[in-house]
PDB file of C-alpha atoms in Angstrom:
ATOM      1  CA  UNK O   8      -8.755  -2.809  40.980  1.00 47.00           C
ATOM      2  CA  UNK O   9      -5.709  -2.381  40.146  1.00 65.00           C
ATOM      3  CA  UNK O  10      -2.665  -5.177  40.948  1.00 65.00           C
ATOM      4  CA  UNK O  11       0.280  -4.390  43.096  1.00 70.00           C
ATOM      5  CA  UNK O  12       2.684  -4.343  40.175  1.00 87.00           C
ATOM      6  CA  UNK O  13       0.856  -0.804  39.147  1.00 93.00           C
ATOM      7  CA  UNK O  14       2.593   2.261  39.811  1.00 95.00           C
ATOM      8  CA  UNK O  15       2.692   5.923  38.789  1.00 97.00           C
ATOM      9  CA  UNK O  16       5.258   8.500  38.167  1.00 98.00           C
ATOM     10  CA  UNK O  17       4.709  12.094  39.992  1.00 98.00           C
ATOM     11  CA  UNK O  18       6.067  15.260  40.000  1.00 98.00           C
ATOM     12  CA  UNK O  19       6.390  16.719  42.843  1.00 98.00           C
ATOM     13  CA  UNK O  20       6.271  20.079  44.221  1.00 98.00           C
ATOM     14  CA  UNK O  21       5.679  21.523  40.272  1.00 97.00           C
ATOM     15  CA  UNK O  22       2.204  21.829  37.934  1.00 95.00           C
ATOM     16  CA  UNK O  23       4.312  21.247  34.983  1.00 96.00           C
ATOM     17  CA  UNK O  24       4.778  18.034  33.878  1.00 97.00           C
ATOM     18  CA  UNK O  25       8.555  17.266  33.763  1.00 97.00           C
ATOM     19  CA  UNK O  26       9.518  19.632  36.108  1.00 97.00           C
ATOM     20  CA  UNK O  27       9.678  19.140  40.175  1.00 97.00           C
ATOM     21  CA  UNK O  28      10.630  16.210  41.851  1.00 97.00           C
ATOM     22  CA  UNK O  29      10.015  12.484  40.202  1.00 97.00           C
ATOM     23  CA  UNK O  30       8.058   9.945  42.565  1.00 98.00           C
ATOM     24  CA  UNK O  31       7.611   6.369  42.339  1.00 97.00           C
ATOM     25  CA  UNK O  32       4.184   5.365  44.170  1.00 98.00           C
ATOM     26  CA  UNK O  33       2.672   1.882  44.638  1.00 97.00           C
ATOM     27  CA  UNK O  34      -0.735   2.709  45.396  1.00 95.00           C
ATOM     28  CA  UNK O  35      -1.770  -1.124  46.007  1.00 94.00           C
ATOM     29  CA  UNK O  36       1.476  -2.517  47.492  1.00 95.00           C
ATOM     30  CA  UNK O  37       0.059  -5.163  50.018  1.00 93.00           C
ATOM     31  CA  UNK O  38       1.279  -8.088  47.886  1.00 91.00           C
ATOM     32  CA  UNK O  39       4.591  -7.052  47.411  1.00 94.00           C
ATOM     33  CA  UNK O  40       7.222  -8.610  49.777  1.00 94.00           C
ATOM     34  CA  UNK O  41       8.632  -6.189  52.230  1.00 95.00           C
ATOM     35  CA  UNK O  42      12.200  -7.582  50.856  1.00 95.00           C
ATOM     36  CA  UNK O  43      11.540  -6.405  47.896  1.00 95.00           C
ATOM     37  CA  UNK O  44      10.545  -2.624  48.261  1.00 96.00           C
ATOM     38  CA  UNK O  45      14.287  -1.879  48.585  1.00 96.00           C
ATOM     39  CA  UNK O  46      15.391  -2.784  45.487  1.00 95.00           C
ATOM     40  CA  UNK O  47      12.670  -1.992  43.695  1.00 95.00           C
ATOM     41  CA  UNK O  48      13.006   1.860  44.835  1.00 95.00           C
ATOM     42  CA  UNK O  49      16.778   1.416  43.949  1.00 94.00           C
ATOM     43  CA  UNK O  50      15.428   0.310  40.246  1.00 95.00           C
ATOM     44  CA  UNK O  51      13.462   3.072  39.414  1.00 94.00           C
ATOM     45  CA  UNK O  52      16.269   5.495  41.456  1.00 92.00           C
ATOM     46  CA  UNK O  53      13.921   8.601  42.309  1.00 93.00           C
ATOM     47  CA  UNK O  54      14.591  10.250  45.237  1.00 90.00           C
ATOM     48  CA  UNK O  55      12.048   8.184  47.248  1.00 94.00           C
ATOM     49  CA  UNK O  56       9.389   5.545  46.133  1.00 97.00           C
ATOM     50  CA  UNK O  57       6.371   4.754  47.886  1.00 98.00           C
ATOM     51  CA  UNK O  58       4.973   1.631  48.777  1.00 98.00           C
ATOM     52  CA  UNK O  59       0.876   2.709  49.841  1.00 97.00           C
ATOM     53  CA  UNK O  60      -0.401  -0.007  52.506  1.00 97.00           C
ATOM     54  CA  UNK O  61      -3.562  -0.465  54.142  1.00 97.00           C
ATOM     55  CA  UNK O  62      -3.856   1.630  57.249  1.00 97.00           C
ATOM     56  CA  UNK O  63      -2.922   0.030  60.442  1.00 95.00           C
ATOM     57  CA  UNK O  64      -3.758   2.646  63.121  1.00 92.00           C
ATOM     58  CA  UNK O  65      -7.243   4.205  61.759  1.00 94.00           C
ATOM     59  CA  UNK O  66      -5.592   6.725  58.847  1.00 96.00           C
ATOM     60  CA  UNK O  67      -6.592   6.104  55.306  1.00 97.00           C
ATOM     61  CA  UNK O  68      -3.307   4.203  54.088  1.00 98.00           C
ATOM     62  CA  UNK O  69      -0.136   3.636  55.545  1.00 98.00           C
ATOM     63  CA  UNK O  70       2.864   4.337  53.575  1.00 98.00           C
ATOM     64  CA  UNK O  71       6.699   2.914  53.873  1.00 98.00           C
ATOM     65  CA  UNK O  72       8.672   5.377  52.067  1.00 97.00           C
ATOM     66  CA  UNK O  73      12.625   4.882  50.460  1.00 95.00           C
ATOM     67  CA  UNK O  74      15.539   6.662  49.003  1.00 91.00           C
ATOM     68  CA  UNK O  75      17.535   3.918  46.870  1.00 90.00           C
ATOM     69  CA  UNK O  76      19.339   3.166  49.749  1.00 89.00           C
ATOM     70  CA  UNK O  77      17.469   3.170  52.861  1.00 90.00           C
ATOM     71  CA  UNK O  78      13.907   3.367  54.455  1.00 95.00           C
ATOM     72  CA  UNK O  79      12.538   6.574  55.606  1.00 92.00           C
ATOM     73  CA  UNK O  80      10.358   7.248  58.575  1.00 94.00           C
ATOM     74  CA  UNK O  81       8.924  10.283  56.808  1.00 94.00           C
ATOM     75  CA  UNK O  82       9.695  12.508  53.667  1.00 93.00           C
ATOM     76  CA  UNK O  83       7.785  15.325  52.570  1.00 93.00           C
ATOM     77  CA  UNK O  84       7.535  15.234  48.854  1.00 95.00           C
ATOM     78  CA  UNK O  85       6.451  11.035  48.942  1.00 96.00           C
ATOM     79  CA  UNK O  86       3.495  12.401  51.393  1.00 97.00           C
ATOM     80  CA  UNK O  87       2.647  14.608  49.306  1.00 97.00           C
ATOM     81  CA  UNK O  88       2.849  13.001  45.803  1.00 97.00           C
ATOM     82  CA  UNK O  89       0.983  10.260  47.287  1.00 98.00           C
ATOM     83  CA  UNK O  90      -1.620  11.946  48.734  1.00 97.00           C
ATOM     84  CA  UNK O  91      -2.200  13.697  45.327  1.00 96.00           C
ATOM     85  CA  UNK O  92      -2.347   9.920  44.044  1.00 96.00           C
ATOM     86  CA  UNK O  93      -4.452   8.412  46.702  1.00 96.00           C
ATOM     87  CA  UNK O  94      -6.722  11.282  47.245  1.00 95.00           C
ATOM     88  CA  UNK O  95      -7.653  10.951  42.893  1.00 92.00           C
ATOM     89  CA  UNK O  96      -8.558   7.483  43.330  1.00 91.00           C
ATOM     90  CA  UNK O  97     -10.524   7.736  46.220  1.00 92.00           C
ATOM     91  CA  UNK O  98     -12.067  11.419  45.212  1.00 91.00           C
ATOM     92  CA  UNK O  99     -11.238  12.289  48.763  1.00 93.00           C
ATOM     93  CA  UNK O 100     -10.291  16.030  49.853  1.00 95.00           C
ATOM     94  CA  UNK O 101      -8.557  15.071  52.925  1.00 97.00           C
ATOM     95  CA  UNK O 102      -6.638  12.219  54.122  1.00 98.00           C
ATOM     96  CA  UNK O 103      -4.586  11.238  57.135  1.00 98.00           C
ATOM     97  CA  UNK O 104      -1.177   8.582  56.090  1.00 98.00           C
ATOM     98  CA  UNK O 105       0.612   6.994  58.448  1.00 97.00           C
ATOM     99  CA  UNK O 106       4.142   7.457  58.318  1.00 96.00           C
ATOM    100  CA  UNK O 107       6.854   6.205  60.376  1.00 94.00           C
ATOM    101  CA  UNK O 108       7.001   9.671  62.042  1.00 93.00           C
ATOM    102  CA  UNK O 109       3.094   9.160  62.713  1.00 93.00           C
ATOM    103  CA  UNK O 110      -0.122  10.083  60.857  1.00 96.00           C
ATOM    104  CA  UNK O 111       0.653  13.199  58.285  1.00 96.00           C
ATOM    105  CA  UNK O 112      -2.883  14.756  57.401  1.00 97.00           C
ATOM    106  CA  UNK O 113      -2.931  16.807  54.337  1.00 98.00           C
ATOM    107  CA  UNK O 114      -5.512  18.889  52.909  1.00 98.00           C
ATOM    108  CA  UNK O 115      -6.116  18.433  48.919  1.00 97.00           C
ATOM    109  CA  UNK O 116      -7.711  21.147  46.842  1.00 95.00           C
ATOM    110  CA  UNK O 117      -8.672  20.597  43.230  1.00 93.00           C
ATOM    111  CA  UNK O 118      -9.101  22.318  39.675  1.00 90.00           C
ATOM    112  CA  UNK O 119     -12.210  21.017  37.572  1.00 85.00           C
ATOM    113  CA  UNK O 120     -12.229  18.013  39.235  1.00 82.00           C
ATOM    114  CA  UNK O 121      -8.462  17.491  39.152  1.00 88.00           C
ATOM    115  CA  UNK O 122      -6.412  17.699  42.461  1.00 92.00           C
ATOM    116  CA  UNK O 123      -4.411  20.701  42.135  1.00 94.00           C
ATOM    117  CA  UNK O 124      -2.613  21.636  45.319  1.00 97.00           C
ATOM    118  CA  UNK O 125      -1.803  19.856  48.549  1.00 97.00           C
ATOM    119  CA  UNK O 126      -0.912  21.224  52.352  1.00 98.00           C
ATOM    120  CA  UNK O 127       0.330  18.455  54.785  1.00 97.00           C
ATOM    121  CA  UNK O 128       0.666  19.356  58.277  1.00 97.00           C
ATOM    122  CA  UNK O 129       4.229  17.884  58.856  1.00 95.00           C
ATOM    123  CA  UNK O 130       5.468  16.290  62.385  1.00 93.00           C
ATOM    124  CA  UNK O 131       6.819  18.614  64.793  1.00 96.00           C
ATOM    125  CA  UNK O 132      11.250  18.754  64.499  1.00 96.00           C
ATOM    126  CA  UNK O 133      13.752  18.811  66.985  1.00 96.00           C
ATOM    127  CA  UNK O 134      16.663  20.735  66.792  1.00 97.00           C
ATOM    128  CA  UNK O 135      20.241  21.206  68.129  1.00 97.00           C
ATOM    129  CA  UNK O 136      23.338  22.710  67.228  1.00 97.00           C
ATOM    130  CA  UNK O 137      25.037  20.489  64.586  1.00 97.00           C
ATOM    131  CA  UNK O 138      29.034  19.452  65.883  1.00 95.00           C
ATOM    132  CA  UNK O 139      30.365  19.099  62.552  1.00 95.00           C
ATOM    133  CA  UNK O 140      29.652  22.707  61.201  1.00 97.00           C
ATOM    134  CA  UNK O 141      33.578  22.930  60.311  1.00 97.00           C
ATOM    135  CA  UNK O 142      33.536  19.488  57.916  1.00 97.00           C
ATOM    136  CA  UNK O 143      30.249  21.130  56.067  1.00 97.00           C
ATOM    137  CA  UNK O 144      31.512  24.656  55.190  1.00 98.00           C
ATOM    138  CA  UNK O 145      35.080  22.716  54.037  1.00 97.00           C
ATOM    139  CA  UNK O 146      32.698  20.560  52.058  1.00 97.00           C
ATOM    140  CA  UNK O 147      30.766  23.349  50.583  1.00 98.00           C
ATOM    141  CA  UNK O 148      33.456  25.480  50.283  1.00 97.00           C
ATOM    142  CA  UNK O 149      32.182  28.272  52.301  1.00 98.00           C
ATOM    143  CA  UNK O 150      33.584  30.153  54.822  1.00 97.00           C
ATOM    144  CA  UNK O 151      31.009  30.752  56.983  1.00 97.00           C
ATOM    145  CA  UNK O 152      26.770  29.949  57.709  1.00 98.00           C
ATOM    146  CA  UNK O 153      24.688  33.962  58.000  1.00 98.00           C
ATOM    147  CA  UNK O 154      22.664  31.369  60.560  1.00 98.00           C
ATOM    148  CA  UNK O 155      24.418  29.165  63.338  1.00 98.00           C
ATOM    149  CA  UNK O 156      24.579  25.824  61.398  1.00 98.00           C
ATOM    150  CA  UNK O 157      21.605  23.432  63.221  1.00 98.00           C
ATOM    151  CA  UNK O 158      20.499  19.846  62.642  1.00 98.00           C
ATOM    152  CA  UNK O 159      16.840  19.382  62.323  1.00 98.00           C
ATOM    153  CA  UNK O 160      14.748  16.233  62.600  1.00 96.00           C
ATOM    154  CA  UNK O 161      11.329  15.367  61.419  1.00 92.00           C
ATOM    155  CA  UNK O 162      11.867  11.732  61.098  1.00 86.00           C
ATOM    156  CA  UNK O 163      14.954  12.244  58.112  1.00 89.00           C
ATOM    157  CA  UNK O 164      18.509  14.659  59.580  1.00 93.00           C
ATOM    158  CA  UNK O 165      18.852  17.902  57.466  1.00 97.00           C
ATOM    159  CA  UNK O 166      21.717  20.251  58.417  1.00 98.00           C
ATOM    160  CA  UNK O 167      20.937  24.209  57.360  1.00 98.00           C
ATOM    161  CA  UNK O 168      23.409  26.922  56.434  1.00 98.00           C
ATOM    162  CA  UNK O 169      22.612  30.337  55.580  1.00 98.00           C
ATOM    163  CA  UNK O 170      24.646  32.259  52.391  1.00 98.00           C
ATOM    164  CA  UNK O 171      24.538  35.642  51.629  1.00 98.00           C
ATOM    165  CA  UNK O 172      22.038  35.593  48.333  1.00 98.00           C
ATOM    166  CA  UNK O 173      20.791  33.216  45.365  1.00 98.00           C
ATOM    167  CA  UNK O 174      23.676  33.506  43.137  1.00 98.00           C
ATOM    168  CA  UNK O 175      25.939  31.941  46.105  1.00 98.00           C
ATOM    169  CA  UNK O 176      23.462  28.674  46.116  1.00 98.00           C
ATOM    170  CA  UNK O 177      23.313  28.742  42.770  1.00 98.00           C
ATOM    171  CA  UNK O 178      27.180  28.517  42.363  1.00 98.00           C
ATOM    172  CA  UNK O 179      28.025  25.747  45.209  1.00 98.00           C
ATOM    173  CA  UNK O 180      29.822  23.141  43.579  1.00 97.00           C
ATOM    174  CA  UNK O 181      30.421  21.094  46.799  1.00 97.00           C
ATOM    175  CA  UNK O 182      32.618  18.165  47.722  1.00 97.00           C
ATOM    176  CA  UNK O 183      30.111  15.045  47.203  1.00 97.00           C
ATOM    177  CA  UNK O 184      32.457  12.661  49.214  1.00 96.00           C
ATOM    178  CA  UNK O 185      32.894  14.564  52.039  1.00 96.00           C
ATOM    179  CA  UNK O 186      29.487  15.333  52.064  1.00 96.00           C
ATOM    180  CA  UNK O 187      28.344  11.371  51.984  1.00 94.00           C
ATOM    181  CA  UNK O 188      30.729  11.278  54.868  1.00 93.00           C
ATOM    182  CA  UNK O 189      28.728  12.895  57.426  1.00 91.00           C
ATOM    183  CA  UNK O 190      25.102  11.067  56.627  1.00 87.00           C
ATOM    184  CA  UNK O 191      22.433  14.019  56.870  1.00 94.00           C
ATOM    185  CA  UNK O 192      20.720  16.675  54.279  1.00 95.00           C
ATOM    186  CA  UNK O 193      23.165  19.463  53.638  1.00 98.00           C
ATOM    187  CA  UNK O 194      20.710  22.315  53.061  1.00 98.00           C
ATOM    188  CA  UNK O 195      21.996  25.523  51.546  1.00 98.00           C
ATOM    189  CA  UNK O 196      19.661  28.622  51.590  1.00 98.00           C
ATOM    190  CA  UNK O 197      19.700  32.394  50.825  1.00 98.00           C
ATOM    191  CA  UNK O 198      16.324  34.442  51.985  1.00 98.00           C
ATOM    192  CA  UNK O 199      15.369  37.844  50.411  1.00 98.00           C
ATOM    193  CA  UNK O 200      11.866  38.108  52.065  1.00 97.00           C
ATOM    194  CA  UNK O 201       9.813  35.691  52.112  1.00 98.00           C
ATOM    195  CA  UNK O 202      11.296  33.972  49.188  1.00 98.00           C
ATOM    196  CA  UNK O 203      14.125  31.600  49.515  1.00 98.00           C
ATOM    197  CA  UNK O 204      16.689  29.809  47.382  1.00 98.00           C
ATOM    198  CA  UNK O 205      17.657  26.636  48.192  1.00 98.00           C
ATOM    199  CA  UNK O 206      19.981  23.538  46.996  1.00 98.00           C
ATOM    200  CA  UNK O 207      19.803  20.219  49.208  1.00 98.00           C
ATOM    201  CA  UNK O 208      22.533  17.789  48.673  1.00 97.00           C
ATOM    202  CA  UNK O 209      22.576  14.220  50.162  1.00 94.00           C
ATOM    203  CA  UNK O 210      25.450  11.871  49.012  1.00 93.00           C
ATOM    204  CA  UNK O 211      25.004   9.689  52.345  1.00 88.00           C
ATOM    205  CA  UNK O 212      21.308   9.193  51.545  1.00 83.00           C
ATOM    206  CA  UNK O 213      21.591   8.015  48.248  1.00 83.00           C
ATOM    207  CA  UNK O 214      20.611  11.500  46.458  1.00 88.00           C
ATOM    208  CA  UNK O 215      23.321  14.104  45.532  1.00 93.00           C
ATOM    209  CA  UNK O 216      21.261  16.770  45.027  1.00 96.00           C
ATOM    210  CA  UNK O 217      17.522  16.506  45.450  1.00 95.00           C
ATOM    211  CA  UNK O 218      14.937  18.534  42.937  1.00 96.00           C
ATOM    212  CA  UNK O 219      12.703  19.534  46.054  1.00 97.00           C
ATOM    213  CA  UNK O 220      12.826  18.780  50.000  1.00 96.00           C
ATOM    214  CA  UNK O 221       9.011  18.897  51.520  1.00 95.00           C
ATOM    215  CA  UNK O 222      10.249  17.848  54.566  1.00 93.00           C
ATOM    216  CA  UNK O 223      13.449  20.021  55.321  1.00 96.00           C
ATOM    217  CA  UNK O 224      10.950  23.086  54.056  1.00 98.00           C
ATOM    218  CA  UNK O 225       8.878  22.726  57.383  1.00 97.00           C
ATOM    219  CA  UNK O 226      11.989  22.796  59.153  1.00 97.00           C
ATOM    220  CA  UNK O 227      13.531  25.792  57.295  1.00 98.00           C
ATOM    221  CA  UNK O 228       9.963  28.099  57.989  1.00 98.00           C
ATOM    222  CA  UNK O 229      10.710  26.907  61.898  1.00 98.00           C
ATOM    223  CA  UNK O 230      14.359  28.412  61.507  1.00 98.00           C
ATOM    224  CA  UNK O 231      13.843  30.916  60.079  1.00 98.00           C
ATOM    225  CA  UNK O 232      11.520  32.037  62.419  1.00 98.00           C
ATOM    226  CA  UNK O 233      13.220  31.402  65.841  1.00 98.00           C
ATOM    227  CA  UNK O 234      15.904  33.233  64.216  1.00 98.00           C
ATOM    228  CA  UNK O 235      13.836  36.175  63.367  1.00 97.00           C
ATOM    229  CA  UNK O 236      14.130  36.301  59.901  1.00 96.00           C
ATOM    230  CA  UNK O 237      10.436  35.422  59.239  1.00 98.00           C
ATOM    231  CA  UNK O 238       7.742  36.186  61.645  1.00 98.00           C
ATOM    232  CA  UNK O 239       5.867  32.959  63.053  1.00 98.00           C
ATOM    233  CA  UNK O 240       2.891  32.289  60.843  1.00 98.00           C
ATOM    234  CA  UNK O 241       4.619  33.827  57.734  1.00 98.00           C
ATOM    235  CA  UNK O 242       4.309  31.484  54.474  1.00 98.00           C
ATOM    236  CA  UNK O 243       7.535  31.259  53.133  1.00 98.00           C
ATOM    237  CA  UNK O 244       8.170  30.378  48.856  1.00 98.00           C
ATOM    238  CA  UNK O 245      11.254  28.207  48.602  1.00 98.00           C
ATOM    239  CA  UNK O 246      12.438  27.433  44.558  1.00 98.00           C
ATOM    240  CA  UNK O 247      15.003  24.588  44.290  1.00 98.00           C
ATOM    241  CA  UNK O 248      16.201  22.373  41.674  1.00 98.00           C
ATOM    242  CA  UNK O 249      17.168  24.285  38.957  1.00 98.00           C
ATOM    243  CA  UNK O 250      20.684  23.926  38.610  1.00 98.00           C
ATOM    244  CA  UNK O 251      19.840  19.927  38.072  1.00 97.00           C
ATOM    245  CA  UNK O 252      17.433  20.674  35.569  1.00 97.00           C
ATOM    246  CA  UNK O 253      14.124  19.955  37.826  1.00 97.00           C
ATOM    247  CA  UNK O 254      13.070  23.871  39.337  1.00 98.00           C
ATOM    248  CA  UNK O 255      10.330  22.815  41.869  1.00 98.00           C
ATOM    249  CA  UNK O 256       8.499  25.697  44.447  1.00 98.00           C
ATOM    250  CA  UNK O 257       7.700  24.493  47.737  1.00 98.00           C
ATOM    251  CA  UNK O 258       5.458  26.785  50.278  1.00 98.00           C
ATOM    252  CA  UNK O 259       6.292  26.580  54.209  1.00 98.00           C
ATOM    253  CA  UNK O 260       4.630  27.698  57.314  1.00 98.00           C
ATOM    254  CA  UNK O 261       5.487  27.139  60.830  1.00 98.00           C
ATOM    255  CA  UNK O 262       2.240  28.294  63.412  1.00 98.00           C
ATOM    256  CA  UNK O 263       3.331  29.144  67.166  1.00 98.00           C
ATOM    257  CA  UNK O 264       5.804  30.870  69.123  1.00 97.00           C
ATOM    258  CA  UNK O 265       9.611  30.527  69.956  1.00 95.00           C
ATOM    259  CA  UNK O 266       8.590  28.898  73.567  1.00 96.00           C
ATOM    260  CA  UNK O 267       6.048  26.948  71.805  1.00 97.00           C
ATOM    261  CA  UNK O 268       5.772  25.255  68.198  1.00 98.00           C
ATOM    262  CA  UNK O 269       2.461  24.687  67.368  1.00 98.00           C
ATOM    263  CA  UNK O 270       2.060  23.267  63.542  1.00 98.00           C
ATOM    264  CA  UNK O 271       4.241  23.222  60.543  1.00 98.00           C
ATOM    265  CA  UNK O 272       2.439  22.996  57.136  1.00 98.00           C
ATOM    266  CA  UNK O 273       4.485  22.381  53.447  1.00 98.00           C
ATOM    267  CA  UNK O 274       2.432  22.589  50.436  1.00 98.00           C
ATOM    268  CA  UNK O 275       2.889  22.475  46.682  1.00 98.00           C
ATOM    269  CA  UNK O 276       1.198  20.817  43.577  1.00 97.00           C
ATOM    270  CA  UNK O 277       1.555  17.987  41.822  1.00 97.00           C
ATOM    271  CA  UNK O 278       1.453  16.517  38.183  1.00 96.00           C
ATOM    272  CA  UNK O 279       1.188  12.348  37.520  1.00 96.00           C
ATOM    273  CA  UNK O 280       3.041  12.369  34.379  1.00 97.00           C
ATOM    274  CA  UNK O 281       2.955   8.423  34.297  1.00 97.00           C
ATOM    275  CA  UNK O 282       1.373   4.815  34.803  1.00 95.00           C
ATOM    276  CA  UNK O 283       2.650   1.703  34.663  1.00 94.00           C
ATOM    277  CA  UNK O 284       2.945  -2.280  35.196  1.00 92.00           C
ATOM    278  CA  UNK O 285       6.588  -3.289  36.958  1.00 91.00           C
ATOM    279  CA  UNK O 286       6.763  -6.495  35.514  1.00 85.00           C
ATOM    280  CA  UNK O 287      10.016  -7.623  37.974  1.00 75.00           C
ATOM    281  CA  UNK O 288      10.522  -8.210  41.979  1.00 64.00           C
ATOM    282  CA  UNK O 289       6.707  -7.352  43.110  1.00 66.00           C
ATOM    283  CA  UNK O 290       5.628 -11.580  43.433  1.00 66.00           C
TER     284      UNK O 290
END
């Protein structure tokens, strides 16, 4: 078995190795002092790291996820790349992780023998009209959001404005400080179909611009479906991360009605590209 001071690299949200988003994961983290998971994930400086627990509440592992600055209730690529992780070890096809936004199940589907693709049904968001709309299109430099500008939450805050096509996201060179100023995911989009472009920048969480966001995707199917630009039940194919070097695809799905959200599934692959001993802060 091996000793807390293992841990694997993923990608995320990618089958190439390389590409997609990088994850830290800690699949046997039980002896590692709850102190010292926050500097640890600001060591290895991913997006998130995962610290894999034994399950508390009747899942199959409990998992404390962080960006290199703070602790996350839930993310969606740290599910995901750990389920990928997990699910290998334990030859499992489904598992259910508890999360600080409750007990994520995701579905695993493998490739001779190799665990391919993942589908996590995400928690349900809430959503509002966001009161800063004004500081984010400054920040962007933007004039305006195709979409009224609304602040979803699935355990992390991600803000969502609307541009006219890809080449607009592609070309947003926004103001970092002023982003870090207002504390949530900034996430830009332009839809043509069912395929979307997005960028997702996050100064005030630690991540200026992350390679792929599982967990604002669920959100993004849900508003772009009570906005009409998807039909409820459509899967959506989101591609982010290029312009930083990491392109990633993400696929979205939110089930139900505009009086009535029933289930919001993210999927994607995975690739562990790496394995390890962390010889410092896990004793």
């Amino acid at each position: 078995m091996p000793g807390s001071d293992s841990f694997a690299i993923i990608d995320v949200f990618t089958d190439t190795p390389l590409q997609g988003n990088q994850l830290g994961v800690f699949p046997h983290a039980d002896a590692i002092p709850a102190e010292r998971m926050q500097p640890i994930a600001l060591e290895l400086g991913f997006s998130e790291t995962v610290f894999v627990l034994p399950a508390r509440n009747g899942g199959d592992a409990r998992l404390r996820i962080f960006t290199p600055t703070n602790e996350l209730p839930f993310a969606g690529h740290p599910v995901l790349g750990s389920a990928f992780l997990v699910g290998e070890e334990r030859e499992a096809e489904e598992l259910a992780l508890e999360t600080g936004a409750g007990v994520v199940s995701v579905a695993l589907r493998r490739e001779n023998a190799r665990v391919a693709f993942g589908t996590m049904a995400q928690p349900l968001p809430s959503w509002e009209l966001y009161e800063h709309a004004d500081e984010i299109l400054r920040a962007l430099g933007i004039e305006r959001s195709g979409l009224p500008i609304e602040e979803y939450r699935n355990g992390p805050h991600f803000v969502y404005v609307e541009l006219p096509d890809a080449a607009a996201v592609a070309s947003l060179e926004p103001d970092q400080r002023a982003l870090a100023r207002l504390r949530v995911g900034i996430y830009c989009f332009a839809v043509d179909g069912t395929t979307v472009k997005s960028r997702m920048f996050a100064p005030g969480m630690g991540v200026a611009e992350d390679p792929a966001t599982g967990s604002a995707a669920g959100s993004l199917a849900v508003h772009l479906a009570l906005h009409r630009r998807i039909e409820f039940g459509t899967r959506i194919e989101i591609h982010q991360g290029a312009e930083i070097g990491r392109p990633s695809v993400l696929y979205a799905c939110a089930q139900g009605s505009s009086d009535e959200l029933e289930r919001v599934e993210v999927g994607g692959g995975a690739v562990i590209v790496a394995r390890g001993e962390f010889l410092a802060g896990t004793r």
